[in-house]
Amino acid sequence: MEKTAIQEDYNLKPNNTFGIEVFAKKYTEITDEDEFKTLINEGVFLNEERLILGGGSNVLFTKNFDGIVIKNNIKGIEVLGENDDHVFVQAGAGETWHEFVLHCIDQGWHGIENLSLIPGNVGASPMQNIGAYGVEIKDVFHELEAVHIPSGDTHYFDKSACEFGYRESVFKKDMKNQYLITAVSFKLAKKPNFSVEYGAIKQELEQMNISELSAKNISNAVINIRSSKLPDPKKLGNAGSFFKNPVVDATLYEEVKKAHENLVAYPAGVGKMKLAAGWLIDQTGWKGKVVGNCGVHNLQALVLVNHGGATGKEIYDLSGEVMQSVKEKFGVDLEREVNIY
Ligand SMILES: Cc1cc2nc3c(=O)[nH]c(=O)nc-3n(C[C@H](O)[C@H](O)[C@H](O)COP(=O)(O)OP(=O)(O)OC[C@H]3O[C@@H](n4cnc5c(N)ncnc54)[C@H](O)[C@@H]3O)c2cc1C
């Protein structure tokens, strides 16, 4: 096997959708699990801070990275098994998420069409239990394979071991930076069970003059909706929703609702309500505001954008100001969804 190249003083600008220019002390790309294990055995990661990178669409770099960045390019899609109702399909962590979705739709496998056009790679999808339009990865997740970096051993995680929550998993908490996810498998349905109740999917299908539901049609509707309201990172740097929708106790919800009757919120389990963070931010007047080289997107208040040349620190500080405004107006704490480095 050829020796894996390790580059030094590597510019990460093309590797993050915010387009922030920061440098990694070391940088390497891996294309298979054995290659990664060889690096572990060679002690490459010993005493180094490490960061695993997929498509860089959910990270904000606030400073140079004083450690080693491992870009995961492990590819491959494989059917592990099937029965009359389901297919178990595994994808390498370095597969592009949206291309994987399109591949599954082409094969007649259902369940992830609502997650079309989410940027990034398959390997990061369990990290924050990606979700959109009423579907989350946990709904179709089967198992993942990951290399435990300190020991070099391969471990398997089923759904319960991943401890999925709203934009959460064990890999964002206790296991942070401990594992490199190499492959993820999904249990997809051969018979459709479409979910079109959420967001504007139904209206979009009507506008598209489509009466027959299919995974392809739903995917196209989702692509249209997303393209019309979310900025394209290639044109305007961003990482999608910067904040999570806050889940609050019913008592706090009642208080806020009393003072702001238009509050947008959804039930989120017993005694809990999920508030629409975009609505809260919108009410504080931040939507569309530009501060220096960055700002809050003019169509989607949840999205912070790099208008060109912004530093990660500028965007981070802006996020803090937005959080403070929401806290002052509503008494609600926002939490950042994006991973800060
Ligand atoms: C325009 C836009 C829209 C978006 N819309 C949505 C949306 O609707 N729903 C949603 O949930 N998200 C959304 N996102 C966020 C983002 O697309 C997802 O979080 C995606 O899964 C990130 O994938 P990535 O490969 O880019 O991860 P990265 O940004 O590279 O990494 C994210 C985190 O995962 C870790 N990581 C990545 N790969 C691995 C691996 N193989 N093993 C271990 N750790 C790993 C990284 O260390 C980092 O902490 C959006 C982003 C953008 C820019």
mmCIF file of N, CA and C and ligand atoms in Angstrom, residues 17 51-59 72 93 118-121 123-125 127-128 130-132 167 179-181 226 230-231 233 238-240 337 339 341, ligand 1:
data_model
loop_
_atom_site.group_PDB
_atom_site.id
_atom_site.type_symbol
_atom_site.label_atom_id
_atom_site.label_comp_id
_atom_site.label_asym_id
_atom_site.label_seq_id
_atom_site.Cartn_x
_atom_site.Cartn_y
_atom_site.Cartn_z
ATOM 1 N N THR A 17 -18.034 24.884 4.001
ATOM 2 C CA THR A 17 -19.008 25.615 3.173
ATOM 3 C C THR A 17 -19.191 27.067 3.620
ATOM 4 N N LEU A 51 -9.317 16.158 13.932
ATOM 5 C CA LEU A 51 -10.638 16.577 13.457
ATOM 6 C C LEU A 51 -10.953 15.795 12.200
ATOM 7 N N ILE A 52 -12.096 15.086 12.222
ATOM 8 C CA ILE A 52 -12.509 14.323 11.045
ATOM 9 C C ILE A 52 -13.424 15.219 10.233
ATOM 10 N N LEU A 53 -13.172 15.259 8.949
ATOM 11 C CA LEU A 53 -13.951 16.155 8.099
ATOM 12 C C LEU A 53 -14.619 15.374 6.978
ATOM 13 N N GLY A 54 -15.900 15.678 6.768
ATOM 14 C CA GLY A 54 -16.604 15.155 5.600
ATOM 15 C C GLY A 54 -16.655 16.295 4.583
ATOM 16 N N GLY A 55 -17.863 16.779 4.293
ATOM 17 C CA GLY A 55 -18.013 17.871 3.333
ATOM 18 C C GLY A 55 -17.805 19.248 3.938
ATOM 19 N N GLY A 56 -17.625 19.327 5.241
ATOM 20 C CA GLY A 56 -17.397 20.631 5.894
ATOM 21 C C GLY A 56 -18.613 21.538 5.875
ATOM 22 N N SER A 57 -19.820 20.957 5.828
ATOM 23 C CA SER A 57 -21.031 21.784 5.733
ATOM 24 C C SER A 57 -21.712 22.005 7.079
ATOM 25 N N ASN A 58 -21.067 21.520 8.146
ATOM 26 C CA ASN A 58 -21.656 21.759 9.471
ATOM 27 C C ASN A 58 -20.578 22.139 10.485
ATOM 28 N N VAL A 59 -19.575 22.865 9.977
ATOM 29 C CA VAL A 59 -18.481 23.297 10.852
ATOM 30 C C VAL A 59 -18.234 24.797 10.677
ATOM 31 N N ASN A 72 -12.331 12.263 5.263
ATOM 32 C CA ASN A 72 -12.799 10.898 5.034
ATOM 33 C C ASN A 72 -13.372 10.757 3.617
ATOM 34 N N ALA A 93 -18.518 6.226 4.164
ATOM 35 C CA ALA A 93 -18.696 7.534 4.806
ATOM 36 C C ALA A 93 -18.403 8.696 3.867
ATOM 37 N N ILE A 118 -29.548 17.712 1.189
ATOM 38 C CA ILE A 118 -28.796 18.108 2.386
ATOM 39 C C ILE A 118 -27.321 17.968 2.031
ATOM 40 N N PRO A 119 -26.543 19.034 2.189
ATOM 41 C CA PRO A 119 -25.127 18.941 1.814
ATOM 42 C C PRO A 119 -24.367 17.968 2.721
ATOM 43 N N GLY A 120 -23.170 17.626 2.306
ATOM 44 C CA GLY A 120 -22.300 16.814 3.161
ATOM 45 C C GLY A 120 -22.253 15.363 2.753
ATOM 46 N N ASN A 121 -21.602 14.573 3.578
ATOM 47 C CA ASN A 121 -21.323 13.172 3.258
ATOM 48 C C ASN A 121 -22.124 12.215 4.142
ATOM 49 N N GLY A 123 -21.059 9.829 5.984
ATOM 50 C CA GLY A 123 -20.440 9.566 7.285
ATOM 51 C C GLY A 123 -20.861 10.530 8.374
ATOM 52 N N ALA A 124 -21.228 11.742 7.980
ATOM 53 C CA ALA A 124 -21.631 12.733 8.989
ATOM 54 C C ALA A 124 -23.121 12.651 9.293
ATOM 55 N N SER A 125 -23.872 11.897 8.473
ATOM 56 C CA SER A 125 -25.337 11.923 8.645
ATOM 57 C C SER A 125 -25.799 11.450 10.027
ATOM 58 N N MET A 127 -24.046 11.790 12.765
ATOM 59 C CA MET A 127 -23.459 12.688 13.770
ATOM 60 C C MET A 127 -24.529 13.528 14.458
ATOM 61 N N GLN A 128 -25.344 14.184 13.629
ATOM 62 C CA GLN A 128 -26.373 15.031 14.238
ATOM 63 C C GLN A 128 -27.775 14.541 13.840
ATOM 64 N N ILE A 130 -29.263 13.830 10.948
ATOM 65 C CA ILE A 130 -29.765 14.860 10.021
ATOM 66 C C ILE A 130 -31.262 14.683 9.782
ATOM 67 N N GLY A 131 -31.913 15.785 9.577
ATOM 68 C CA GLY A 131 -33.354 15.723 9.399
ATOM 69 C C GLY A 131 -33.866 16.882 8.566
ATOM 70 N N ALA A 132 -34.985 16.642 7.904
ATOM 71 C CA ALA A 132 -35.659 17.699 7.148
ATOM 72 C C ALA A 132 -37.029 17.175 6.728
ATOM 73 N N ARG A 167 -31.032 16.515 16.335
ATOM 74 C CA ARG A 167 -29.716 17.002 15.901
ATOM 75 C C ARG A 167 -28.619 16.584 16.880
ATOM 76 N N TYR A 179 -14.179 8.477 17.435
ATOM 77 C CA TYR A 179 -14.434 7.508 16.359
ATOM 78 C C TYR A 179 -14.387 8.141 14.986
ATOM 79 N N LEU A 180 -13.874 7.380 14.032
ATOM 80 C CA LEU A 180 -14.008 7.754 12.630
ATOM 81 C C LEU A 180 -15.069 6.814 12.046
ATOM 82 N N ILE A 181 -16.183 7.384 11.649
ATOM 83 C CA ILE A 181 -17.252 6.567 11.057
ATOM 84 C C ILE A 181 -16.818 6.208 9.642
ATOM 85 N N ARG A 226 -36.028 23.766 -1.191
ATOM 86 C CA ARG A 226 -34.748 24.107 -0.559
ATOM 87 C C ARG A 226 -33.975 25.134 -1.396
ATOM 88 N N LEU A 230 -32.963 28.433 0.648
ATOM 89 C CA LEU A 230 -31.678 28.293 1.341
ATOM 90 C C LEU A 230 -30.554 28.771 0.427
ATOM 91 N N PRO A 231 -29.613 29.538 0.955
ATOM 92 C CA PRO A 231 -28.516 30.011 0.102
ATOM 93 C C PRO A 231 -27.605 28.869 -0.330
ATOM 94 N N PRO A 233 -24.234 27.339 -0.794
ATOM 95 C CA PRO A 233 -22.912 27.645 -0.215
ATOM 96 C C PRO A 233 -21.855 27.989 -1.261
ATOM 97 N N ASN A 238 -22.191 29.431 3.969
ATOM 98 C CA ASN A 238 -23.079 29.186 5.112
ATOM 99 C C ASN A 238 -23.001 27.715 5.500
ATOM 100 N N ALA A 239 -23.614 27.382 6.632
ATOM 101 C CA ALA A 239 -23.631 25.978 7.070
ATOM 102 C C ALA A 239 -25.063 25.545 7.376
ATOM 103 N N GLY A 240 -26.018 26.072 6.618
ATOM 104 C CA GLY A 240 -27.422 25.746 6.889
ATOM 105 C C GLY A 240 -27.851 26.369 8.214
ATOM 106 N N GLU A 337 -26.169 24.772 16.429
ATOM 107 C CA GLU A 337 -26.206 23.434 15.833
ATOM 108 C C GLU A 337 -24.857 23.112 15.180
ATOM 109 N N ASN A 339 -20.918 22.750 14.430
ATOM 110 C CA ASN A 339 -19.757 22.361 15.253
ATOM 111 C C ASN A 339 -18.692 23.449 15.169
ATOM 112 N N TYR A 341 -14.978 24.988 15.840
ATOM 113 C CA TYR A 341 -13.577 24.575 16.071
ATOM 114 C C TYR A 341 -12.678 25.789 16.153
HETATM 115 C C1 LIG B 1 -27.248 24.908 2.820
HETATM 116 C C2 LIG B 1 -27.233 23.890 3.932
HETATM 117 C C3 LIG B 1 -28.408 23.260 4.300
HETATM 118 C C4 LIG B 1 -28.405 22.297 5.329
HETATM 119 N N1 LIG B 1 -29.577 21.688 5.645
HETATM 120 C C5 LIG B 1 -29.612 20.745 6.616
HETATM 121 C C6 LIG B 1 -30.836 20.075 6.945
HETATM 122 O O1 LIG B 1 -31.882 20.307 6.344
HETATM 123 N N2 LIG B 1 -30.815 19.159 7.946
HETATM 124 C C7 LIG B 1 -29.664 18.853 8.617
HETATM 125 O O2 LIG B 1 -29.719 18.004 9.517
HETATM 126 N N3 LIG B 1 -28.487 19.456 8.318
HETATM 127 C C8 LIG B 1 -28.440 20.396 7.339
HETATM 128 N N4 LIG B 1 -27.262 21.019 7.046
HETATM 129 C C9 LIG B 1 -26.050 20.705 7.820
HETATM 130 C C10 LIG B 1 -25.131 19.647 7.152
HETATM 131 O O3 LIG B 1 -25.423 19.514 5.792
HETATM 132 C C11 LIG B 1 -25.279 18.273 7.811
HETATM 133 O O4 LIG B 1 -25.008 18.357 9.187
HETATM 134 C C12 LIG B 1 -24.331 17.236 7.178
HETATM 135 O O5 LIG B 1 -24.610 15.950 7.686
HETATM 136 C C13 LIG B 1 -22.862 17.555 7.434
HETATM 137 O O6 LIG B 1 -22.101 16.675 6.638
HETATM 138 P P1 LIG B 1 -20.587 16.952 6.315
HETATM 139 O O7 LIG B 1 -20.044 15.759 5.638
HETATM 140 O O8 LIG B 1 -20.444 18.242 5.587
HETATM 141 O O9 LIG B 1 -19.988 17.072 7.791
HETATM 142 P P2 LIG B 1 -18.806 18.004 8.304
HETATM 143 O O10 LIG B 1 -19.276 19.420 8.338
HETATM 144 O O11 LIG B 1 -17.562 17.716 7.569
HETATM 145 O O12 LIG B 1 -18.672 17.469 9.794
HETATM 146 C C14 LIG B 1 -19.699 17.694 10.742
HETATM 147 C C15 LIG B 1 -19.294 17.029 12.057
HETATM 148 O O13 LIG B 1 -19.255 15.624 11.896
HETATM 149 C C16 LIG B 1 -17.954 15.108 12.154
HETATM 150 N N5 LIG B 1 -17.720 14.064 11.144
HETATM 151 C C17 LIG B 1 -17.877 14.183 9.807
HETATM 152 N N6 LIG B 1 -17.644 13.018 9.191
HETATM 153 C C18 LIG B 1 -17.316 12.136 10.149
HETATM 154 C C19 LIG B 1 -16.944 10.751 10.157
HETATM 155 N N7 LIG B 1 -16.876 10.035 9.029
HETATM 156 N N8 LIG B 1 -16.669 10.162 11.350
HETATM 157 C C20 LIG B 1 -16.730 10.857 12.502
HETATM 158 N N9 LIG B 1 -17.075 12.163 12.565
HETATM 159 C C21 LIG B 1 -17.367 12.791 11.410
HETATM 160 C C22 LIG B 1 -17.014 16.282 12.045
HETATM 161 O O14 LIG B 1 -15.871 16.115 12.857
HETATM 162 C C23 LIG B 1 -17.891 17.430 12.525
HETATM 163 O O15 LIG B 1 -17.896 17.516 13.926
HETATM 164 C C24 LIG B 1 -27.212 21.986 6.006
HETATM 165 C C25 LIG B 1 -26.008 22.629 5.618
HETATM 166 C C26 LIG B 1 -26.014 23.560 4.575
HETATM 167 C C27 LIG B 1 -24.722 24.206 4.174
#
